[in-house]
Amino acid sequence: MILLSTVITNAANVAMGMLLLAFFLAFWRLVKGPSLPDRVVVLDLIASLVIGITLAITFLSGEKVYLNVAVMIALITFMGTVAFAIYLKKRYYDK
Amino acid sequence: MKYIFVKIVQVIAFAGFYLWELLKANLVLAYDILTPTHHMKPGIVEIPLDIKSDAEIVTLVNLITMTPGSLSLDVSEDKKRLYVHVLYLEDPEAYREEVKTGLEKRVKEVWS
Amino acid sequence: MISEWISAVLLVLGAFFMLLAAIGVLRLPDLYIRMHAATKASSFGALLMLVAVSIHFPVAYVIIEAALVIIFIFITAPVASHMIGRIAHLLKVPKWEKTIIDELENRIHYDEKGGKTDD
């Protein structure tokens, strides 16, 4: 177990609070968003916020392993956005 | 040998330019988000492309999206025109000229 | 000691830019302008936080992994926003009323009328 300094712990706590606030604001737009592309953009943003939260947890726990979670989320999000784009395109051309 | 050295210097200069543009873009965006009134004049502009290969076009799209106040929207089927959403648009002709002489020249230089 | 402070500042700044992206997504007027905020600010925030991680844990594999994630995010974020923007314009998502010019819509208009892709 690595002994954490107070500076890093405080900074990570502040960052965590900001990211949670950001998460709720983005969620508000997800509920409100008038069209489907709006919601896809917000989902992309929420995945970025989850990457940020994972990195803050890395600092709080002192375990480097959590970085791998961030890698995986970054890889999967792009696939999700591309799948949404292809789905919307298909729906447009079927109509 | 000399070619490789020149190329490395060019790529490093390009990366520095990219990071500087990214920083500027985020500061401009932060200013616009945090001030209560929106003073933007958005518009969608068509840019004819001189560059041909896919790698160059992807680099240009990436660079346009990360520079202040512009976001690439669409490439035409024949890859000859690029459509860009610009936030602070004064004059479409002037913006087109700016991209052709600034960003596109840099992309060509890096990939040459 | 000094590296601790640097990584703390970078961490808070990265979180601040992500918060800025969320505020922008909430209060900017239309989809395209919101996409500016969501793409630029969130990838810049992720960049700053990953640099903070690699300063705080100076081990080779952490630095390499962080660099790979940064490169991946900066290659894919513009591509994803490009795809969503193109589909949104195809679906005719409404634009802000102060939009002064739309040269892409004109091309689509030619398309439906003349049936040709060239202008």
PDB file of C-alpha atoms in Angstrom, chain C residues 23-99:
ATOM      1  CA  ILE C  23     -22.058  22.886 -18.804  1.00  0.00           C
ATOM      2  CA  GLY C  24     -21.596  23.632 -22.499  1.00  0.00           C
ATOM      3  CA  VAL C  25     -23.647  20.620 -23.529  1.00  0.00           C
ATOM      4  CA  LEU C  26     -26.387  21.784 -21.199  1.00  0.00           C
ATOM      5  CA  ARG C  27     -26.599  25.446 -22.150  1.00  0.00           C
ATOM      6  CA  LEU C  28     -25.399  25.971 -25.720  1.00  0.00           C
ATOM      7  CA  PRO C  29     -28.219  26.496 -28.222  1.00  0.00           C
ATOM      8  CA  ASP C  30     -28.017  23.783 -30.916  1.00  0.00           C
ATOM      9  CA  LEU C  31     -26.542  20.352 -31.654  1.00  0.00           C
ATOM     10  CA  TYR C  32     -23.571  21.479 -33.743  1.00  0.00           C
ATOM     11  CA  ILE C  33     -22.423  24.060 -31.204  1.00  0.00           C
ATOM     12  CA  ARG C  34     -22.871  21.506 -28.416  1.00  0.00           C
ATOM     13  CA  MET C  35     -20.671  19.115 -30.351  1.00  0.00           C
ATOM     14  CA  HIS C  36     -17.878  21.722 -30.312  1.00  0.00           C
ATOM     15  CA  ALA C  37     -18.006  21.676 -26.498  1.00  0.00           C
ATOM     16  CA  ALA C  38     -18.359  17.912 -26.121  1.00  0.00           C
ATOM     17  CA  THR C  39     -15.488  17.030 -28.475  1.00  0.00           C
ATOM     18  CA  LYS C  40     -12.828  19.609 -27.646  1.00  0.00           C
ATOM     19  CA  ALA C  41     -13.253  20.160 -23.937  1.00  0.00           C
ATOM     20  CA  SER C  42     -13.759  16.535 -22.924  1.00  0.00           C
ATOM     21  CA  SER C  43     -10.775  15.194 -24.850  1.00  0.00           C
ATOM     22  CA  PHE C  44      -8.591  18.016 -23.526  1.00  0.00           C
ATOM     23  CA  GLY C  45      -9.728  17.174 -19.982  1.00  0.00           C
ATOM     24  CA  ALA C  46      -8.865  13.513 -20.498  1.00  0.00           C
ATOM     25  CA  LEU C  47      -5.426  14.555 -21.831  1.00  0.00           C
ATOM     26  CA  LEU C  48      -4.679  16.628 -18.724  1.00  0.00           C
ATOM     27  CA  MET C  49      -5.848  13.898 -16.325  1.00  0.00           C
ATOM     28  CA  LEU C  50      -3.797  11.207 -18.087  1.00  0.00           C
ATOM     29  CA  VAL C  51      -0.695  13.425 -17.951  1.00  0.00           C
ATOM     30  CA  ALA C  52      -1.371  13.856 -14.222  1.00  0.00           C
ATOM     31  CA  VAL C  53      -1.524  10.062 -13.778  1.00  0.00           C
ATOM     32  CA  SER C  54       1.737   9.516 -15.612  1.00  0.00           C
ATOM     33  CA  ILE C  55       3.475  12.206 -13.528  1.00  0.00           C
ATOM     34  CA  HIS C  56       2.216  10.718 -10.277  1.00  0.00           C
ATOM     35  CA  PHE C  57       3.119   7.089 -11.087  1.00  0.00           C
ATOM     36  CA  PRO C  58       6.464   7.360 -12.931  1.00  0.00           C
ATOM     37  CA  VAL C  59       6.623   3.712 -14.057  1.00  0.00           C
ATOM     38  CA  ALA C  60       7.340   2.804 -17.677  1.00  0.00           C
ATOM     39  CA  TYR C  61       4.178   0.855 -18.369  1.00  0.00           C
ATOM     40  CA  VAL C  62       1.900   3.512 -16.871  1.00  0.00           C
ATOM     41  CA  ILE C  63       3.476   6.204 -19.048  1.00  0.00           C
ATOM     42  CA  ILE C  64       3.238   4.068 -22.185  1.00  0.00           C
ATOM     43  CA  GLU C  65      -0.364   3.134 -21.480  1.00  0.00           C
ATOM     44  CA  ALA C  66      -1.338   6.750 -20.800  1.00  0.00           C
ATOM     45  CA  ALA C  67       0.347   7.865 -24.036  1.00  0.00           C
ATOM     46  CA  LEU C  68      -1.493   5.178 -26.004  1.00  0.00           C
ATOM     47  CA  VAL C  69      -4.852   6.218 -24.531  1.00  0.00           C
ATOM     48  CA  ILE C  70      -4.129   9.874 -25.337  1.00  0.00           C
ATOM     49  CA  ILE C  71      -3.265   9.049 -28.952  1.00  0.00           C
ATOM     50  CA  PHE C  72      -6.330   6.831 -29.293  1.00  0.00           C
ATOM     51  CA  ILE C  73      -8.682   9.460 -27.861  1.00  0.00           C
ATOM     52  CA  PHE C  74      -7.278  12.181 -30.103  1.00  0.00           C
ATOM     53  CA  ILE C  75      -7.598  10.036 -33.212  1.00  0.00           C
ATOM     54  CA  THR C  76     -11.121   8.794 -32.506  1.00  0.00           C
ATOM     55  CA  ALA C  77     -12.883  11.822 -30.977  1.00  0.00           C
ATOM     56  CA  PRO C  78     -12.866  13.925 -34.193  1.00  0.00           C
ATOM     57  CA  VAL C  79     -13.896  10.913 -36.272  1.00  0.00           C
ATOM     58  CA  ALA C  80     -16.833  10.151 -33.969  1.00  0.00           C
ATOM     59  CA  SER C  81     -18.015  13.761 -33.972  1.00  0.00           C
ATOM     60  CA  HIS C  82     -17.626  13.864 -37.766  1.00  0.00           C
ATOM     61  CA  MET C  83     -19.895  10.825 -38.164  1.00  0.00           C
ATOM     62  CA  ILE C  84     -22.546  12.100 -35.761  1.00  0.00           C
ATOM     63  CA  GLY C  85     -22.502  15.570 -37.340  1.00  0.00           C
ATOM     64  CA  ARG C  86     -22.933  14.185 -40.831  1.00  0.00           C
ATOM     65  CA  ILE C  87     -25.888  11.993 -39.795  1.00  0.00           C
ATOM     66  CA  ALA C  88     -27.441  14.856 -37.834  1.00  0.00           C
ATOM     67  CA  HIS C  89     -27.298  17.095 -40.871  1.00  0.00           C
ATOM     68  CA  LEU C  90     -28.782  14.318 -42.995  1.00  0.00           C
ATOM     69  CA  LEU C  91     -31.655  13.932 -40.516  1.00  0.00           C
ATOM     70  CA  LYS C  92     -32.205  17.736 -40.640  1.00  0.00           C
ATOM     71  CA  VAL C  93     -31.674  18.410 -36.959  1.00  0.00           C
ATOM     72  CA  PRO C  94     -32.742  22.060 -36.483  1.00  0.00           C
ATOM     73  CA  LYS C  95     -30.020  24.711 -36.498  1.00  0.00           C
ATOM     74  CA  TRP C  96     -29.823  27.780 -34.271  1.00  0.00           C
ATOM     75  CA  GLU C  97     -31.716  30.733 -35.734  1.00  0.00           C
ATOM     76  CA  LYS C  98     -28.586  32.911 -35.862  1.00  0.00           C
ATOM     77  CA  THR C  99     -26.818  30.528 -38.276  1.00  0.00           C
TER      78      THR C  99
END
